[in-house]
Amino acid sequence: QVQLVESGGGSVQAGGSLRLSCAASGSRYCMGWFRQAPGKERKGVAYITRGGSTNYADSVKGRFTISRDNAKNTLYLQMNSLKPEDAAMYYCAAAATSVYCRLVASEFVVWGQGTQVTVSS
């Protein structure tokens, strides 16, 4: 079973940047980032396949960049131009499938503990 540990969250002013990291104990084809604000459902932010194909939620396109270092089994999320509505707990996740990726929480079976992102206006 892959284990995931996120880091890099923190507090930033609107317009600022943060880089999240997720250290994995193994490799999975499809890795993703999700976020959950208090009282709201968990939503997909972005995914990346082992080959580097990516997909983003519309709300973060052009501002966030997902990447992975397969040699280090590490996933990243570079977040630029942060907005107050980006504030949430961010989770790294690994999907069960090794065939395709979809930004659907139910298809991700391994989750990290989360890292908090706070954005002040």
PDB file of C-alpha atoms in Angstrom:
ATOM      1  CA  GLN A   1       0.000   0.000   0.000  1.00  0.00           C
ATOM      2  CA  VAL A   2       1.388   3.390  -1.011  1.00  0.00           C
ATOM      3  CA  GLN A   3       1.634   5.948   1.765  1.00  0.00           C
ATOM      4  CA  LEU A   4       1.454   9.675   1.059  1.00  0.00           C
ATOM      5  CA  VAL A   5       2.756  12.581   3.124  1.00  0.00           C
ATOM      6  CA  GLU A   6       2.006  16.175   2.119  1.00  0.00           C
ATOM      7  CA  SER A   7       3.966  19.265   3.069  1.00  0.00           C
ATOM      8  CA  GLY A   8       4.270  22.891   2.040  1.00  0.00           C
ATOM      9  CA  GLY A   9       0.994  24.358   3.152  1.00  0.00           C
ATOM     10  CA  GLY A  10       0.814  27.632   5.003  1.00  0.00           C
ATOM     11  CA  SER A  11      -0.613  31.113   5.069  1.00  0.00           C
ATOM     12  CA  VAL A  12      -0.203  33.555   2.230  1.00  0.00           C
ATOM     13  CA  GLN A  13      -1.756  36.783   1.053  1.00  0.00           C
ATOM     14  CA  ALA A  14      -3.924  36.892  -2.027  1.00  0.00           C
ATOM     15  CA  GLY A  15      -1.758  36.969  -5.115  1.00  0.00           C
ATOM     16  CA  GLY A  16       0.974  34.976  -3.447  1.00  0.00           C
ATOM     17  CA  SER A  17       2.362  31.534  -4.178  1.00  0.00           C
ATOM     18  CA  LEU A  18       2.847  28.224  -2.411  1.00  0.00           C
ATOM     19  CA  ARG A  19       4.335  24.928  -3.474  1.00  0.00           C
ATOM     20  CA  LEU A  20       2.916  21.735  -2.060  1.00  0.00           C
ATOM     21  CA  SER A  21       4.834  18.483  -2.046  1.00  0.00           C
ATOM     22  CA  CYS A  22       3.699  14.920  -1.542  1.00  0.00           C
ATOM     23  CA  ALA A  23       6.205  12.195  -0.759  1.00  0.00           C
ATOM     24  CA  ALA A  24       5.008   8.742  -1.765  1.00  0.00           C
ATOM     25  CA  SER A  25       6.330   5.420  -0.531  1.00  0.00           C
ATOM     26  CA  GLY A  26       5.727   3.941  -3.967  1.00  0.00           C
ATOM     27  CA  SER A  27       4.610   4.807  -7.454  1.00  0.00           C
ATOM     28  CA  ARG A  28       1.126   4.934  -8.891  1.00  0.00           C
ATOM     29  CA  TYR A  29       0.111   5.677 -12.473  1.00  0.00           C
ATOM     30  CA  CYS A  30      -2.358   8.412 -11.588  1.00  0.00           C
ATOM     31  CA  MET A  31      -1.705  10.927  -8.826  1.00  0.00           C
ATOM     32  CA  GLY A  32      -3.796  13.928  -7.941  1.00  0.00           C
ATOM     33  CA  TRP A  33      -4.462  16.842  -5.666  1.00  0.00           C
ATOM     34  CA  PHE A  34      -7.824  17.492  -4.074  1.00  0.00           C
ATOM     35  CA  ARG A  35      -8.994  20.174  -1.691  1.00  0.00           C
ATOM     36  CA  GLN A  36     -11.735  20.554   0.851  1.00  0.00           C
ATOM     37  CA  ALA A  37     -12.930  23.752   2.483  1.00  0.00           C
ATOM     38  CA  PRO A  38     -14.860  23.638   5.770  1.00  0.00           C
ATOM     39  CA  GLY A  39     -18.437  22.540   5.209  1.00  0.00           C
ATOM     40  CA  LYS A  40     -17.861  21.748   1.555  1.00  0.00           C
ATOM     41  CA  GLU A  41     -17.273  18.580  -0.400  1.00  0.00           C
ATOM     42  CA  ARG A  42     -13.829  17.449  -1.464  1.00  0.00           C
ATOM     43  CA  LYS A  43     -13.057  18.616  -5.008  1.00  0.00           C
ATOM     44  CA  GLY A  44     -10.437  17.697  -7.524  1.00  0.00           C
ATOM     45  CA  VAL A  45      -7.734  20.229  -8.289  1.00  0.00           C
ATOM     46  CA  ALA A  46      -5.477  18.424 -10.755  1.00  0.00           C
ATOM     47  CA  TYR A  47      -4.128  15.046 -11.737  1.00  0.00           C
ATOM     48  CA  ILE A  48      -1.026  13.811 -13.498  1.00  0.00           C
ATOM     49  CA  THR A  49      -0.200  10.452 -15.014  1.00  0.00           C
ATOM     50  CA  ARG A  50       3.144   8.728 -14.767  1.00  0.00           C
ATOM     51  CA  GLY A  51       3.804   9.857 -18.317  1.00  0.00           C
ATOM     52  CA  GLY A  52       3.107  13.486 -17.482  1.00  0.00           C
ATOM     53  CA  SER A  53      -0.394  14.005 -18.861  1.00  0.00           C
ATOM     54  CA  THR A  54      -2.273  16.520 -16.747  1.00  0.00           C
ATOM     55  CA  ASN A  55      -5.752  17.837 -16.181  1.00  0.00           C
ATOM     56  CA  TYR A  56      -6.947  20.727 -14.054  1.00  0.00           C
ATOM     57  CA  ALA A  57     -10.139  21.975 -12.529  1.00  0.00           C
ATOM     58  CA  ASP A  58     -11.356  25.062 -14.374  1.00  0.00           C
ATOM     59  CA  SER A  59     -10.996  27.149 -11.240  1.00  0.00           C
ATOM     60  CA  VAL A  60      -7.210  26.678 -11.125  1.00  0.00           C
ATOM     61  CA  LYS A  61      -6.267  26.530 -14.805  1.00  0.00           C
ATOM     62  CA  GLY A  62      -3.480  28.936 -15.620  1.00  0.00           C
ATOM     63  CA  ARG A  63      -2.588  29.440 -11.950  1.00  0.00           C
ATOM     64  CA  PHE A  64      -1.690  25.983 -10.637  1.00  0.00           C
ATOM     65  CA  THR A  65       0.797  23.501 -12.045  1.00  0.00           C
ATOM     66  CA  ILE A  66       0.969  19.852 -11.095  1.00  0.00           C
ATOM     67  CA  SER A  67       4.176  17.915 -11.625  1.00  0.00           C
ATOM     68  CA  ARG A  68       5.860  14.762 -10.426  1.00  0.00           C
ATOM     69  CA  ASP A  69       9.361  13.412 -10.052  1.00  0.00           C
ATOM     70  CA  ASN A  70       9.027   9.719 -10.734  1.00  0.00           C
ATOM     71  CA  ALA A  71      12.573   8.981  -9.604  1.00  0.00           C
ATOM     72  CA  LYS A  72      11.825  10.499  -6.206  1.00  0.00           C
ATOM     73  CA  ASN A  73       8.190   9.340  -6.012  1.00  0.00           C
ATOM     74  CA  THR A  74       7.212  12.921  -5.251  1.00  0.00           C
ATOM     75  CA  LEU A  75       4.212  14.899  -6.420  1.00  0.00           C
ATOM     76  CA  TYR A  76       4.090  18.689  -6.500  1.00  0.00           C
ATOM     77  CA  LEU A  77       1.520  21.422  -6.834  1.00  0.00           C
ATOM     78  CA  GLN A  78       2.779  24.902  -7.642  1.00  0.00           C
ATOM     79  CA  MET A  79       0.082  27.411  -6.773  1.00  0.00           C
ATOM     80  CA  ASN A  80       0.405  30.964  -8.067  1.00  0.00           C
ATOM     81  CA  SER A  81      -1.916  33.977  -7.952  1.00  0.00           C
ATOM     82  CA  LEU A  82      -3.686  32.493  -4.963  1.00  0.00           C
ATOM     83  CA  LYS A  83      -7.168  33.712  -4.148  1.00  0.00           C
ATOM     84  CA  PRO A  84      -9.094  33.572  -0.870  1.00  0.00           C
ATOM     85  CA  GLU A  85     -11.356  30.940  -2.419  1.00  0.00           C
ATOM     86  CA  ASP A  86      -8.333  28.655  -2.817  1.00  0.00           C
ATOM     87  CA  ALA A  87      -8.100  28.318   0.958  1.00  0.00           C
ATOM     88  CA  ALA A  88      -8.716  24.706   1.970  1.00  0.00           C
ATOM     89  CA  MET A  89      -7.134  21.525   3.216  1.00  0.00           C
ATOM     90  CA  TYR A  90      -5.196  20.081   0.301  1.00  0.00           C
ATOM     91  CA  TYR A  91      -4.849  16.334  -0.105  1.00  0.00           C
ATOM     92  CA  CYS A  92      -2.519  14.275  -2.211  1.00  0.00           C
ATOM     93  CA  ALA A  93      -4.059  11.084  -3.566  1.00  0.00           C
ATOM     94  CA  ALA A  94      -3.247   8.029  -5.636  1.00  0.00           C
ATOM     95  CA  ALA A  95      -5.727   6.311  -7.895  1.00  0.00           C
ATOM     96  CA  ALA A  96      -6.277   2.571  -8.078  1.00  0.00           C
ATOM     97  CA  THR A  97      -6.305   2.378 -11.846  1.00  0.00           C
ATOM     98  CA  SER A  98      -3.213   2.024 -13.955  1.00  0.00           C
ATOM     99  CA  VAL A  99      -5.032   2.641 -17.206  1.00  0.00           C
ATOM    100  CA  TYR A 100      -6.566   6.080 -17.044  1.00  0.00           C
ATOM    101  CA  CYS A 101      -6.935   9.144 -14.837  1.00  0.00           C
ATOM    102  CA  ARG A 102     -10.068  11.022 -13.893  1.00  0.00           C
ATOM    103  CA  LEU A 103     -10.395  13.846 -11.426  1.00  0.00           C
ATOM    104  CA  VAL A 104     -12.995  11.995  -9.413  1.00  0.00           C
ATOM    105  CA  ALA A 105     -12.402  11.499  -5.707  1.00  0.00           C
ATOM    106  CA  SER A 106     -14.023   8.061  -5.604  1.00  0.00           C
ATOM    107  CA  GLU A 107     -11.386   6.706  -7.982  1.00  0.00           C
ATOM    108  CA  PHE A 108      -8.549   7.635  -5.642  1.00  0.00           C
ATOM    109  CA  VAL A 109      -7.914   5.012  -3.005  1.00  0.00           C
ATOM    110  CA  VAL A 110      -4.889   6.263  -1.095  1.00  0.00           C
ATOM    111  CA  TRP A 111      -4.916   9.653   0.609  1.00  0.00           C
ATOM    112  CA  GLY A 112      -2.453  11.756   2.527  1.00  0.00           C
ATOM    113  CA  GLN A 113      -3.279  13.439   5.808  1.00  0.00           C
ATOM    114  CA  GLY A 114      -3.679  16.860   4.190  1.00  0.00           C
ATOM    115  CA  THR A 115      -1.903  20.182   4.401  1.00  0.00           C
ATOM    116  CA  GLN A 116      -3.693  23.443   5.185  1.00  0.00           C
ATOM    117  CA  VAL A 117      -3.592  26.399   2.812  1.00  0.00           C
ATOM    118  CA  THR A 118      -4.843  29.750   4.075  1.00  0.00           C
ATOM    119  CA  VAL A 119      -5.177  32.772   1.792  1.00  0.00           C
ATOM    120  CA  SER A 120      -5.914  36.178   3.247  1.00  0.00           C
ATOM    121  CA  SER A 121      -7.387  39.018   1.244  1.00  0.00           C
TER     122      SER A 121
END
